[in-house]
Each structure stands twice: as structure tokens, then as C-alpha cells.
GROMACS .gro file of C-alpha atoms in nm:
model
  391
    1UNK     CA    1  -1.089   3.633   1.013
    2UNK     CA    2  -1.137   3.829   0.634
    3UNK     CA    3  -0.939   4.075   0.526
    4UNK     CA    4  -1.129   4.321   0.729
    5UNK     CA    5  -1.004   4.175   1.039
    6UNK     CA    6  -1.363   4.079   1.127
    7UNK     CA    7  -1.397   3.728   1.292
    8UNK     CA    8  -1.602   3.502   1.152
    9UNK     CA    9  -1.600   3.186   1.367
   10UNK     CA   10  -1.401   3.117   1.650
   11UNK     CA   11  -1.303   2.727   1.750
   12UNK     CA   12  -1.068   2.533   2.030
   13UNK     CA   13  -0.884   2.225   1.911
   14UNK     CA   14  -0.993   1.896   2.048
   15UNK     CA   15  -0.817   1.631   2.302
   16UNK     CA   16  -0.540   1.558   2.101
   17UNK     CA   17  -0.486   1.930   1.955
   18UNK     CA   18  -0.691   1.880   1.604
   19UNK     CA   19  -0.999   2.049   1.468
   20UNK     CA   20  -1.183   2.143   1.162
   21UNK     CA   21  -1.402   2.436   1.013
   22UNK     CA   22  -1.693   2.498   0.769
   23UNK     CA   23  -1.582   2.800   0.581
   24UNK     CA   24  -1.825   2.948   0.284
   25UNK     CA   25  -1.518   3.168   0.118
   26UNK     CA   26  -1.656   3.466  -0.084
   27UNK     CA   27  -1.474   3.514  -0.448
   28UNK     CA   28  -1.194   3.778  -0.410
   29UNK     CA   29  -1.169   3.762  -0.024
   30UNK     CA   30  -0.847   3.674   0.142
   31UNK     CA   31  -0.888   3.497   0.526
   32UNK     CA   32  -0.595   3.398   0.791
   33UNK     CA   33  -0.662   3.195   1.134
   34UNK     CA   34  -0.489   3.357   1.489
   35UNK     CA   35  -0.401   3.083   1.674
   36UNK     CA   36  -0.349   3.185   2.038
   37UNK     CA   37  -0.087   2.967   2.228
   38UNK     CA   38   0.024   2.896   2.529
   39UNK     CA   39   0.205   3.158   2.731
   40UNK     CA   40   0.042   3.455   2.523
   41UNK     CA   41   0.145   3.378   2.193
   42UNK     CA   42  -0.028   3.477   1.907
   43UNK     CA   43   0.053   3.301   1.606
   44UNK     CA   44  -0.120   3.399   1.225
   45UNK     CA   45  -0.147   3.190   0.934
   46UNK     CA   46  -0.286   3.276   0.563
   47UNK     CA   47  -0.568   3.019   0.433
   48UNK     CA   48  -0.502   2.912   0.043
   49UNK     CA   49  -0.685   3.131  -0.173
   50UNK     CA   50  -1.022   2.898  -0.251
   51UNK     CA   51  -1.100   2.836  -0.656
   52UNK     CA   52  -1.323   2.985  -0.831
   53UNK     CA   53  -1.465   2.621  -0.964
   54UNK     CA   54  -1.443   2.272  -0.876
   55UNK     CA   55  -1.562   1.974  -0.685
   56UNK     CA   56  -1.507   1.920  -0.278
   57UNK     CA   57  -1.543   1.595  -0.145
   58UNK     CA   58  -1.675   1.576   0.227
   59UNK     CA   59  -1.819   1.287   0.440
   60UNK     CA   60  -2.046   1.158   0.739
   61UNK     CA   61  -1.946   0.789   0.846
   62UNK     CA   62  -2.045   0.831   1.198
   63UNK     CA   63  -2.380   0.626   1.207
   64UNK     CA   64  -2.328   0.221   1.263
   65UNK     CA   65  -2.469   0.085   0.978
   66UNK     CA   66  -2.411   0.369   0.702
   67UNK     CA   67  -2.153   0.612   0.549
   68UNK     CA   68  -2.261   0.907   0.341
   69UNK     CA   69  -2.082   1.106   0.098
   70UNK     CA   70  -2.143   1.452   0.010
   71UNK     CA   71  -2.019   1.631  -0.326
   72UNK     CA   72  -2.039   1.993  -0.364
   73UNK     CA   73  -1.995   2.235  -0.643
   74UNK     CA   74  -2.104   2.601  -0.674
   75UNK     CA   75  -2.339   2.782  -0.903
   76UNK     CA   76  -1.989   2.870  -1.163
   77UNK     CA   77  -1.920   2.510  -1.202
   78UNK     CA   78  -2.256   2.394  -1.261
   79UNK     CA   79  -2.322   2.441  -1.627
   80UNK     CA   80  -1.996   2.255  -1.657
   81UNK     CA   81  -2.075   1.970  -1.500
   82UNK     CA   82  -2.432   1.913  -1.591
   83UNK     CA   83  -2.508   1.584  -1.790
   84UNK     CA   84  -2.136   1.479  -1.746
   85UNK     CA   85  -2.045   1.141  -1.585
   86UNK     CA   86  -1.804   1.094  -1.275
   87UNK     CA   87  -1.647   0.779  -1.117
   88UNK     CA   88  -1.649   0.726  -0.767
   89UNK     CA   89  -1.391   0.535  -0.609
   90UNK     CA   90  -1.375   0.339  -0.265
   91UNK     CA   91  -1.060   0.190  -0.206
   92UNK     CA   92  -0.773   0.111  -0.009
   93UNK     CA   93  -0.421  -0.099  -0.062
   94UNK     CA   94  -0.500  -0.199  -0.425
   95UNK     CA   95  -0.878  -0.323  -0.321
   96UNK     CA   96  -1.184  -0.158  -0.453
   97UNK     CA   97  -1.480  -0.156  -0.230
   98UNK     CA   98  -1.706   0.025  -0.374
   99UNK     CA   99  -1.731   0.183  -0.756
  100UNK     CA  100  -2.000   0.411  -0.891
  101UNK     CA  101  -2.140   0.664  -1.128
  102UNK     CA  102  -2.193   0.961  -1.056
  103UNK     CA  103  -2.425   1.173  -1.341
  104UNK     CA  104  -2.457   1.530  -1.243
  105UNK     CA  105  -2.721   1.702  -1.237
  106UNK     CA  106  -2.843   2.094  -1.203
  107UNK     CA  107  -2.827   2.025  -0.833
  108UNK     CA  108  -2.484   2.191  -0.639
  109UNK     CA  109  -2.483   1.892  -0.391
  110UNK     CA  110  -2.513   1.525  -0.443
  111UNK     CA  111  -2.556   1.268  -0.152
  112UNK     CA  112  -2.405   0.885  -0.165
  113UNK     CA  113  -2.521   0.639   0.077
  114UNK     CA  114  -2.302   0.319   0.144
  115UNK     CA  115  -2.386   0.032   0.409
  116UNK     CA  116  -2.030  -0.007   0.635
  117UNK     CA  117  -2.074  -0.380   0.543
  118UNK     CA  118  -1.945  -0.335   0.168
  119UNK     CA  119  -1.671  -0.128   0.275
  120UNK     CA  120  -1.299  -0.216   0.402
  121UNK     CA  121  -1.184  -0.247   0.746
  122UNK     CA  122  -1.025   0.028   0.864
  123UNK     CA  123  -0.936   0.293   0.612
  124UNK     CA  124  -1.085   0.364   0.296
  125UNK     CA  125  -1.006   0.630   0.053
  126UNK     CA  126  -1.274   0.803  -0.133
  127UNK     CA  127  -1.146   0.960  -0.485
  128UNK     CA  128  -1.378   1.090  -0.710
  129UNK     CA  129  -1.293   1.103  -1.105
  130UNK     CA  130  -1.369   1.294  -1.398
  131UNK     CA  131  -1.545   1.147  -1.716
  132UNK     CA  132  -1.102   1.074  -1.813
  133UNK     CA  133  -1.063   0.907  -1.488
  134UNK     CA  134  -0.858   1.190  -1.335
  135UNK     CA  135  -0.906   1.240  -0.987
  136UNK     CA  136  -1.073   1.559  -0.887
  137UNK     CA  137  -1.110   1.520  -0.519
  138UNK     CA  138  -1.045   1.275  -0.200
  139UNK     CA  139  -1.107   1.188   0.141
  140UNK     CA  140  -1.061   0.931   0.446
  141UNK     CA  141  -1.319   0.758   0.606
  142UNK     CA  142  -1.249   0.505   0.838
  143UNK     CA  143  -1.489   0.177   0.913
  144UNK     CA  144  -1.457  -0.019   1.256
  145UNK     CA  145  -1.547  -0.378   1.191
  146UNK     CA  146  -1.345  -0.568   1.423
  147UNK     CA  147  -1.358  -0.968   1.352
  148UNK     CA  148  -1.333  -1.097   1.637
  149UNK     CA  149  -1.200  -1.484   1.674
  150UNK     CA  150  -1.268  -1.617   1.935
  151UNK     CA  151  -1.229  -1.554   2.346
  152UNK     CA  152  -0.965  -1.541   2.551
  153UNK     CA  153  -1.042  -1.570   2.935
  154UNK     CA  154  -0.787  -1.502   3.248
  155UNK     CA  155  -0.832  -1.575   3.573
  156UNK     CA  156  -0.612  -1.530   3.878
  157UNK     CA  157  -0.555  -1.593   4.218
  158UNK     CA  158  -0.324  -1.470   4.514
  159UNK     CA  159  -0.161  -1.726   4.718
  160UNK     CA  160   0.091  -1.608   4.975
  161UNK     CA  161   0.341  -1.452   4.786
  162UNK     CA  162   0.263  -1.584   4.476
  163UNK     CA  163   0.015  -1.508   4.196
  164UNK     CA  164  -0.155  -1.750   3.988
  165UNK     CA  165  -0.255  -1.662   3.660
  166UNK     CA  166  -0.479  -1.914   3.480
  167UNK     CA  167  -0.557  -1.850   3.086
  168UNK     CA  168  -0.806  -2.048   2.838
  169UNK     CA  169  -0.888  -2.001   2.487
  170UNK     CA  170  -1.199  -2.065   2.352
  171UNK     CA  171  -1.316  -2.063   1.992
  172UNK     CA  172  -1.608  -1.884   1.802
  173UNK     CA  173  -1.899  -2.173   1.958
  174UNK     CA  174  -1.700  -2.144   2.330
  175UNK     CA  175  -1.508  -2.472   2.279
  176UNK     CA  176  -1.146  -2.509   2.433
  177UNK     CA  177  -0.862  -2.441   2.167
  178UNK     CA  178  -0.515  -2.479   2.151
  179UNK     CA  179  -0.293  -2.173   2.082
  180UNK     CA  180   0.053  -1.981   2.128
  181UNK     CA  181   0.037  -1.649   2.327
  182UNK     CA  182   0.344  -1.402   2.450
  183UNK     CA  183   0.247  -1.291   2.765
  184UNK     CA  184   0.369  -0.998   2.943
  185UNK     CA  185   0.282  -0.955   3.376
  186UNK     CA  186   0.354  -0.569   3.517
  187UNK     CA  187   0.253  -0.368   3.787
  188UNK     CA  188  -0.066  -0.200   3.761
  189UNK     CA  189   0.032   0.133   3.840
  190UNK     CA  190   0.344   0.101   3.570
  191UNK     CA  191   0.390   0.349   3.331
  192UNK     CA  192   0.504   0.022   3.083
  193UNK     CA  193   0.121  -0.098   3.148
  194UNK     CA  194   0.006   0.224   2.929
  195UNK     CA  195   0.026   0.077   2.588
  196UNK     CA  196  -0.047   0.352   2.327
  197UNK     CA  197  -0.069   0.167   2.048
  198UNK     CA  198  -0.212  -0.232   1.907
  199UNK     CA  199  -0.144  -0.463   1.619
  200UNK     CA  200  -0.498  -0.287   1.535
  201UNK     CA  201  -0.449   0.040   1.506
  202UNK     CA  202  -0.073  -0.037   1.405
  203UNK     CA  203  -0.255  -0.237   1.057
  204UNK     CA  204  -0.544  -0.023   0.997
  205UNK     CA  205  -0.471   0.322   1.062
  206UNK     CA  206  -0.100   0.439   1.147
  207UNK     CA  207   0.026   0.275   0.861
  208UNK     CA  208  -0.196   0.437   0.643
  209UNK     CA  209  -0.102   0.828   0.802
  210UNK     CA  210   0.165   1.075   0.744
  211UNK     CA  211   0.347   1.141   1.042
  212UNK     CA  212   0.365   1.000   1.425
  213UNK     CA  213  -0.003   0.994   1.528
  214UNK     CA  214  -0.023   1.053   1.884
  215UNK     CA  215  -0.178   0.782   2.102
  216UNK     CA  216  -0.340   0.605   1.866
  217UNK     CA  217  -0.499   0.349   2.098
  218UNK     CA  218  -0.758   0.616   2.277
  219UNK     CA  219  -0.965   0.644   1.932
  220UNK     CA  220  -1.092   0.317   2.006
  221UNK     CA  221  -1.115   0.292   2.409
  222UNK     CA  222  -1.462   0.395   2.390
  223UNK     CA  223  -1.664   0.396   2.090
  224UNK     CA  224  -1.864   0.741   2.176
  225UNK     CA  225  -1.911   1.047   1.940
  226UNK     CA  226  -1.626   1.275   2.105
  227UNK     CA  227  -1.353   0.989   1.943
  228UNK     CA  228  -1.524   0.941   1.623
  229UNK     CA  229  -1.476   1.304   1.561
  230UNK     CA  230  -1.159   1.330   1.687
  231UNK     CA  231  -1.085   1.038   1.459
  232UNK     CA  232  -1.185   1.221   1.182
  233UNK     CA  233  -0.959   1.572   1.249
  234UNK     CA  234  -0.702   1.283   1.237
  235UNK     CA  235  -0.788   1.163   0.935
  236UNK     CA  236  -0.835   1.504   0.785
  237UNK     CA  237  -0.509   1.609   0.908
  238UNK     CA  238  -0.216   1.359   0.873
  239UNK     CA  239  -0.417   1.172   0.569
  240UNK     CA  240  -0.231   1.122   0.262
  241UNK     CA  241  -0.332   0.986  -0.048
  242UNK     CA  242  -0.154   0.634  -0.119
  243UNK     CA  243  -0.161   0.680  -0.514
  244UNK     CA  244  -0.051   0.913  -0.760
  245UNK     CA  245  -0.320   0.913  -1.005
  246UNK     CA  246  -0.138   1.145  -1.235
  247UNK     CA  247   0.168   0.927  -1.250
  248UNK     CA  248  -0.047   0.623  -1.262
  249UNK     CA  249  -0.199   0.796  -1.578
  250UNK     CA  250   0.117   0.838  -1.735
  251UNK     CA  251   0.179   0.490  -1.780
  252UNK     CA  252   0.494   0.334  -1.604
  253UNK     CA  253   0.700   0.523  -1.435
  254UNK     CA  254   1.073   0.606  -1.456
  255UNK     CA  255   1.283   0.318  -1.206
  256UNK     CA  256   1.437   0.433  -0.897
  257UNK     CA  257   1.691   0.144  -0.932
  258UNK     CA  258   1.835   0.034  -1.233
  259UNK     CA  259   1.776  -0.323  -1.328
  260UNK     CA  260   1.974  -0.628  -1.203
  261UNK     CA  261   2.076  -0.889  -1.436
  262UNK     CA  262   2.272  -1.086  -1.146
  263UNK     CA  263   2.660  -1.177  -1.164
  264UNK     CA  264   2.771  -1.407  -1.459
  265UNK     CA  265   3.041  -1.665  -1.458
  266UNK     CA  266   3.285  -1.665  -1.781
  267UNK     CA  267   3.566  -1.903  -1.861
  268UNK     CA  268   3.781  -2.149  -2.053
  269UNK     CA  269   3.903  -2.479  -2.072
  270UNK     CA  270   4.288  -2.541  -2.164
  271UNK     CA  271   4.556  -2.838  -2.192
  272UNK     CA  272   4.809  -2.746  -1.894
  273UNK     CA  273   5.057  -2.861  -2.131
  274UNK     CA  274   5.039  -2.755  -2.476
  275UNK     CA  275   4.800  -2.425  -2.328
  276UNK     CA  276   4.559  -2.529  -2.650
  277UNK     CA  277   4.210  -2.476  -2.594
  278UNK     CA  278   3.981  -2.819  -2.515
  279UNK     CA  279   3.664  -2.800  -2.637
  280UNK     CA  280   3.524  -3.177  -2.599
  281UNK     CA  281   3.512  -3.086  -2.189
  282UNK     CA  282   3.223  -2.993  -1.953
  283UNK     CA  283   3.196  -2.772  -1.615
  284UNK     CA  284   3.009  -2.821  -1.366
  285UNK     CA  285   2.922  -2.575  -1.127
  286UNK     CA  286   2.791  -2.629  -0.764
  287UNK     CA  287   2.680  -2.402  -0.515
  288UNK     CA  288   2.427  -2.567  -0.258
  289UNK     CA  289   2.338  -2.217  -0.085
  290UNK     CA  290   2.262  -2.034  -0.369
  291UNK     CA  291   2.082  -2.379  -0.564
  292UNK     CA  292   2.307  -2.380  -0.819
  293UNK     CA  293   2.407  -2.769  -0.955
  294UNK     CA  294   2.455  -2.752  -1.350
  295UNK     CA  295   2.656  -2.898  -1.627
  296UNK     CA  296   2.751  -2.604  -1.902
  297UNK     CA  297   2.893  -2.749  -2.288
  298UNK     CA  298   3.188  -2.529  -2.399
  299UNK     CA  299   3.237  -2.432  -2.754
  300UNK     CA  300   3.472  -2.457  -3.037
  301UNK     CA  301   3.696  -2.201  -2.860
  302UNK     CA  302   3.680  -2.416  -2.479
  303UNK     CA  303   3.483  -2.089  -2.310
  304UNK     CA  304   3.151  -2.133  -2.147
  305UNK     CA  305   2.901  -1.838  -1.993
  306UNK     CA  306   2.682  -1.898  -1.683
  307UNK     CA  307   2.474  -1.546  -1.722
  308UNK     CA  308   2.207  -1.407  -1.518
  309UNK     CA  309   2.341  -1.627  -1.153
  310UNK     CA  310   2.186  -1.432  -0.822
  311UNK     CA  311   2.456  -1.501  -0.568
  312UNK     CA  312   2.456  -1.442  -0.192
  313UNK     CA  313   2.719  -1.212  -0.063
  314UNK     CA  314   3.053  -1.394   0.001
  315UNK     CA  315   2.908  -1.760  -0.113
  316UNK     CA  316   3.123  -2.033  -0.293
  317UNK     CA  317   3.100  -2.161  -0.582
  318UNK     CA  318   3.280  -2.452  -0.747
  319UNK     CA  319   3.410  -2.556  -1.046
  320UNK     CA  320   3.514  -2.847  -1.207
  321UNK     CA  321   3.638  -2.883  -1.534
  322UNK     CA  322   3.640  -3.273  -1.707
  323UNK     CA  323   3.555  -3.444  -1.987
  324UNK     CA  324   3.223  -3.611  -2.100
  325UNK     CA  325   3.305  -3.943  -1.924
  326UNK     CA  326   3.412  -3.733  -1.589
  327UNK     CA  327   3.793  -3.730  -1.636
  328UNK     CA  328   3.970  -3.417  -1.579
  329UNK     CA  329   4.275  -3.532  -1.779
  330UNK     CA  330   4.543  -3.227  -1.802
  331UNK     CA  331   4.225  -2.981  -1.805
  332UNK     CA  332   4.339  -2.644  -1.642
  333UNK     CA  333   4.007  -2.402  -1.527
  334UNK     CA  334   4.016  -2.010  -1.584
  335UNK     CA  335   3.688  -1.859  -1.475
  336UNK     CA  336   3.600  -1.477  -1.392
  337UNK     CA  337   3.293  -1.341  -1.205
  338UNK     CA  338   3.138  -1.025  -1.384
  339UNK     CA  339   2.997  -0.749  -1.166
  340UNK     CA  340   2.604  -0.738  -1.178
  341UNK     CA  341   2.506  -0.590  -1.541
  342UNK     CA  342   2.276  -0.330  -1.532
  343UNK     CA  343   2.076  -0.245  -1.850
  344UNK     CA  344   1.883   0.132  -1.852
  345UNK     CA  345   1.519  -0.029  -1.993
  346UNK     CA  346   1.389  -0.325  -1.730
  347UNK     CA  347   1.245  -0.626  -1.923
  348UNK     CA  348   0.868  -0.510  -2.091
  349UNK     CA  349   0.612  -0.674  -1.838
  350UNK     CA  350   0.305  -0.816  -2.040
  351UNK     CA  351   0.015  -0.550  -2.043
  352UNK     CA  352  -0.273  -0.614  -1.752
  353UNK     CA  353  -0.563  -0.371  -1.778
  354UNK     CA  354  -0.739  -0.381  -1.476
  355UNK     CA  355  -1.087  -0.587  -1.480
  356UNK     CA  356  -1.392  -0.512  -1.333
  357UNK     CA  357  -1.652  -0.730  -1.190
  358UNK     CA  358  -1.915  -0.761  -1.422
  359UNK     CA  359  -2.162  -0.591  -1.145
  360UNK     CA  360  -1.980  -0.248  -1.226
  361UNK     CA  361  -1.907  -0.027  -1.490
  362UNK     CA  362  -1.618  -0.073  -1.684
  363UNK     CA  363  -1.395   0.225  -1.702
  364UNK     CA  364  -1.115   0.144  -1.930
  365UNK     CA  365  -1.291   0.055  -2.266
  366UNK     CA  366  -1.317   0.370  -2.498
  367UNK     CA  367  -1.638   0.417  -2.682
  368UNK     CA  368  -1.696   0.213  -2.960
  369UNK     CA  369  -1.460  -0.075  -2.803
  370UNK     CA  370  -1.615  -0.427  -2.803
  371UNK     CA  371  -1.563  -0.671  -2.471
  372UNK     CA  372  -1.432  -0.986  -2.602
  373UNK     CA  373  -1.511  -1.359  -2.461
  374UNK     CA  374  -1.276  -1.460  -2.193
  375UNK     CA  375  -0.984  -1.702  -2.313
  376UNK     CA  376  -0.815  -1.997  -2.116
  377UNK     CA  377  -0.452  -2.073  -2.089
  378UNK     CA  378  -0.312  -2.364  -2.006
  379UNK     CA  379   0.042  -2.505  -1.943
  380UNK     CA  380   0.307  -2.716  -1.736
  381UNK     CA  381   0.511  -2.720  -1.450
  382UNK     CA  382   0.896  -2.761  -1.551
  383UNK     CA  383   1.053  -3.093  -1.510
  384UNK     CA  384   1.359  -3.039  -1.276
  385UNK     CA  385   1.594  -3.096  -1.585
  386UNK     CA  386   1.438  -2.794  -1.797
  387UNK     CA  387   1.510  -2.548  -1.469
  388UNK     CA  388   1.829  -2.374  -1.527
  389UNK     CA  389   1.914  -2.393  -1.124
  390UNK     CA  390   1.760  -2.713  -1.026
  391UNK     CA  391   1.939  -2.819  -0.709
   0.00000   0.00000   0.00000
């Protein structure tokens, strides 16, 4: 309804209690939804006051082969965005499926076509950037492609009292394979037979929604219009977006947890009888849970320092104090165990600009910046006397 209290459109929720609307908003005009509820109620809610410019972000992945995504601007926020360049982003989990330009034009809508075969499986997010790379807009789409490996067949057979339940796995080209299955017999007419959920939806969509989604498993019983759509209310209502682009612009951002240095072992070496300190002695330190076996030098002053050890909680650790040629002698051990040591500013991690394939546009050179030849680094495993913990 407007301000007026005129109704505009009217609209029930689907089978799982989700919809979605089309609304042109007019500039200056307020609008509100009645919901009316069970039992009579009548419940109101104010929409968001729409802006006066900017970019939505809407899409049509229903067809089998082929998503399409539509951008839309008005008639203020044309002159703005004519001749300027956009990115547009498909992605999902840290992989890109999809990148590409998007040059505006005097037109208020632009349509992108993408075949469901370059995309990910299950959900991808769509984010669309500004000629900085800050994201403007977003949206879920979500692409079916199950990969399926194999067959598995099951047979059975009622003898008596008993039922016989015979199972064979076959691979992709129908021959016999060997595998390890968990295997679960009820009732029919159990409730516990009434699984609402998969391994599939549990992957691909829940863990990619805000919220308990309700019966997940019935979006993909049937694959008929009626689910797609009510797929995509779900999408439009519990979708969240996994990155925070601003934050990520930033640079890094501030640690929840402060860093962990691990415990470190301190002590000295003294005669038991004249208490002097003796500094032509070793200590060796062994700790087979933990992968600890090492020989430490002390100094002039008979100390030594183990820093920087990551112990187990309530593990042993010995130590033996002798001298070069393994006799303890009248060698007495004092040794502490520090606390963890926690420093305010993590260890600097070395810089790693993301790269593009060389099929798409790179978006983190600035203009006038030239793409150097690729370099090669080479190296060599430790030998297990240069590795501080070698067990």
C-alpha cells in the first residue's frame, strides 16, 4: 500500500511461507505491507525508503542451460554511469567462476547471459563492482549440477519372517565396485523415514544461508518450476553475503585472538655441591607426544631457552642435564615453563595480490602499472637435523 492507503498489489506467500514483489517506488512516496495472519491478525510493516540513485542487481537462472543477469538503474543515475566501467563478479567460497566487464551505456538495463556449465555447483554469489572495485550490489543464484558417480542398486525379498536386502555398486560404465556404505532399515510409514535434509543440500545450500532453512530436501524432490521459485524466495530471503568487501578493502583486519607464541622452557645448569653454574653441559629434552627430541648448548652463565614449544594440555616433558660425553656428574636441573607469550602485532605475512587468469581482466594493476615476467623459486626440503622438533 502508499501512503494513501491505496493497494497496489496484493500477494500470498508460497509452500514454505516466502515470496517476493516487483515494486516501481515513486521518489518521495512512503509504502508499508499488511500482512494478514492467522486467526485475524493484521500485522503492518514500513518498506525502507528506496534511493534516489543506484544500481539493483536481479536474476533469471531458471532455464537448464543458461542464467541471466539483469542490472538496472534509473534515468537520475544514468549520466553518472555512462562510459564508466564495472566488474562483475561470480563467485563462491574463495572461487571465481565467472569475471566480466561491464561498460555502461545510455541504456537503464543491461542483460548478462552465462551457460550453467561455467558456473559453480550449488551457490554462487553475484557482486557487481564499481570502476574502485567496491561492491555496489549482490545476489544468489543457485546452479543444480549434480555429478553423479556411479549406481547403486537394491533389491529385496520377503522370506517368512525375514527380509532380504541385496545391494550392488556399480561404477560410471556399469561394472561391479567395491565400496563402504552405512545403512539404515525403518518402517515405511516411520516418521524417522522423513529425512529433511542430505549431505547435498547440507554442502551446497544450508551452509551457505542465514538461519534454519526449513526442509531443505523438498527444493530438490522434483525439479519443476513451483521449487525453483520457491528456491529462489529462499535465496532472496535468508541469503547473506559471505565477504565483507569493505573490510576486505581496508587491508587486514584487526585479530579476534591475540597471537600465540607457544610455552617456552627456561633453565640452568648447577654443581649440587659448590651451587656454581656449569656451563660445559647439555639438555636434552624429550617429549614423544608433542615430537619434541633435542639437544640445547647452555651458555657462559649454565641457562638455556627452548622458545616458541606448542605443548598438548597436561603432556610430559623430560629433562636431562649431562655433559658432552653423556655424564651427568653432580649436574643439578632447574627449569621453568613460561605461560604462552602473546605479542599485540601477529608476524607480517608476505604480500599475495590475487592473480587472474590471463583470459580475464586484471583488476588490481593501477593505470600506468607494467605486468612483469613470471619468476621461479626454487628450494629444499630440511634435513631432519636442521628441524628444530625432529622426532
Amino acid at each position: 500500500m502508499n501512503s494513501d492507503g491505496d493497494t497496489l498489489m496484493q500477494l500470498a506467500s508460497g509452500p514454505l511461507g516466502m515470496s517476493s514483489l516487483q515494486l516501481n517506488p515513486q521518489p518521495g512516496e512512503r509504502y508499508k505491507a499488511n500482512f494478514f495472519l492467522p486467526g485475524g491478525n493484521v500485522q503492518t510493516v514500513d518498506l525502507p525508503s528506496a534511493q534516489q540513485e543506484g544500481i539493483s542487481v536481479s536474476a533469471q537462472w531458471f532455464f537448464p542451460d543458461k542464467a541471466s543477469i539483469l542490472l538496472r538503474t534509473n534515468l537520475q543515475s544514468l549520466p553518472e554511469l555512462n562510459g564508466k566501467q564495472f566488474y562483475l563478479l561470480v563467485h563462491n567460497r574463495g572461487k571465481v567462476a565467472q569475471m566480466m566487464i561491464v561498460k555502461w551505456t545510455s541504456r537503464p538495463l543491461l542483460k548478462i547471459d552465462m551457460e550453467k556449465s561455467l558456473l559453480l555447483n550449488g551457490i554462487n554469489q553475484v557482486t557487481l563492482f564499481d570502476e574502485n572495485f567496491q561492491p555496489v550490489a549482490s545476489r544468489m543464484i543457485f546452479n543444480q549440477q549434480k555429478d553423479v558417480m556411479g549406481k547403486l542398486d537394491i533389491q529385496s525379498q520377503l522370506d517368512g519372517d525375514s527380509l532380504a536386502v541385496s545391494l550392488t555398486a556399480l561404477d560410471n560404465s556399469g561394472q561391479p565396485l567395491e565400496a563402504d556404505m552405512s545403512i539404515s532399515l525403518l518402517p515405511g510409514e516411520t516418521r524417522q523415514g522423513t529425512f529433511g535434509t542430505s549431505i547435498y543440500t547440507a554442502l551446497l545450500l544450508e551452509s551457505d544461508l542465514q538461519g534454519y532453512v526449513e526442509n531443505p530436501a523438498w527444493y530438490f524432490e522434483n525439479e519443476d518450476f513451483e521449487r525453483l521459485r520457491a528456491l529462489d524466495y529462499l535465496l532472496l530471503t535468508q541469503g547473506w553475503r559471505a565477504y565483507d568487501w569493505e573490510k576486505i578493502a581496508k587491508g587486514r583486519p584487526a585479530p579476534v585472538h591475540e597471537f600465540e607464541q607457544g610455552f617456552t622452557i627456561t633453565g640452568e645448569v648447577v654443581n649440587s655441591i659448590s651451587r656454581k653454574e656449569m656451563d660445559n653441559s647439555q639438555v636434552s629434552l624429550y617429549s614423544p607426544i608433542n615430537g619434541i627430541m633435542t639437544l640445547l648448548d647452555v651458555d657462559s652463565s649454565g641457562t638455556f631457552v627452548l622458545p616458541k614449544a606448542f605443548l598438548l594440555d597436561s603432556s610430559r616433558v623430560m629433562i636431562n642435564a649431562t655433559s658432552a660425553k653423556g655424564r651427568s656428574g653432580f649436574r643439578e636441573l632447574k627449569a621453568t615453563l613460561s605461560q604462552p607469550r602473546y605479542e599485540k602485532t601477529p608476524p607480517a605475512l608476505p604480500p599475495a595480490p590475487p592473480v587472474a587468469p590471463e583470459t580475464m581482466p586484471s583488476l588490481v594493476l593501477p593505470e600506468g602499472s607494467e605486468l612483469l615476467e613470471a619468476v621461479t623459486v626454487t628450494g629444499r626440503v630440511k634435513t631432519p637435523e636442521e628441524k628444530a622438533f625432529a622426532g
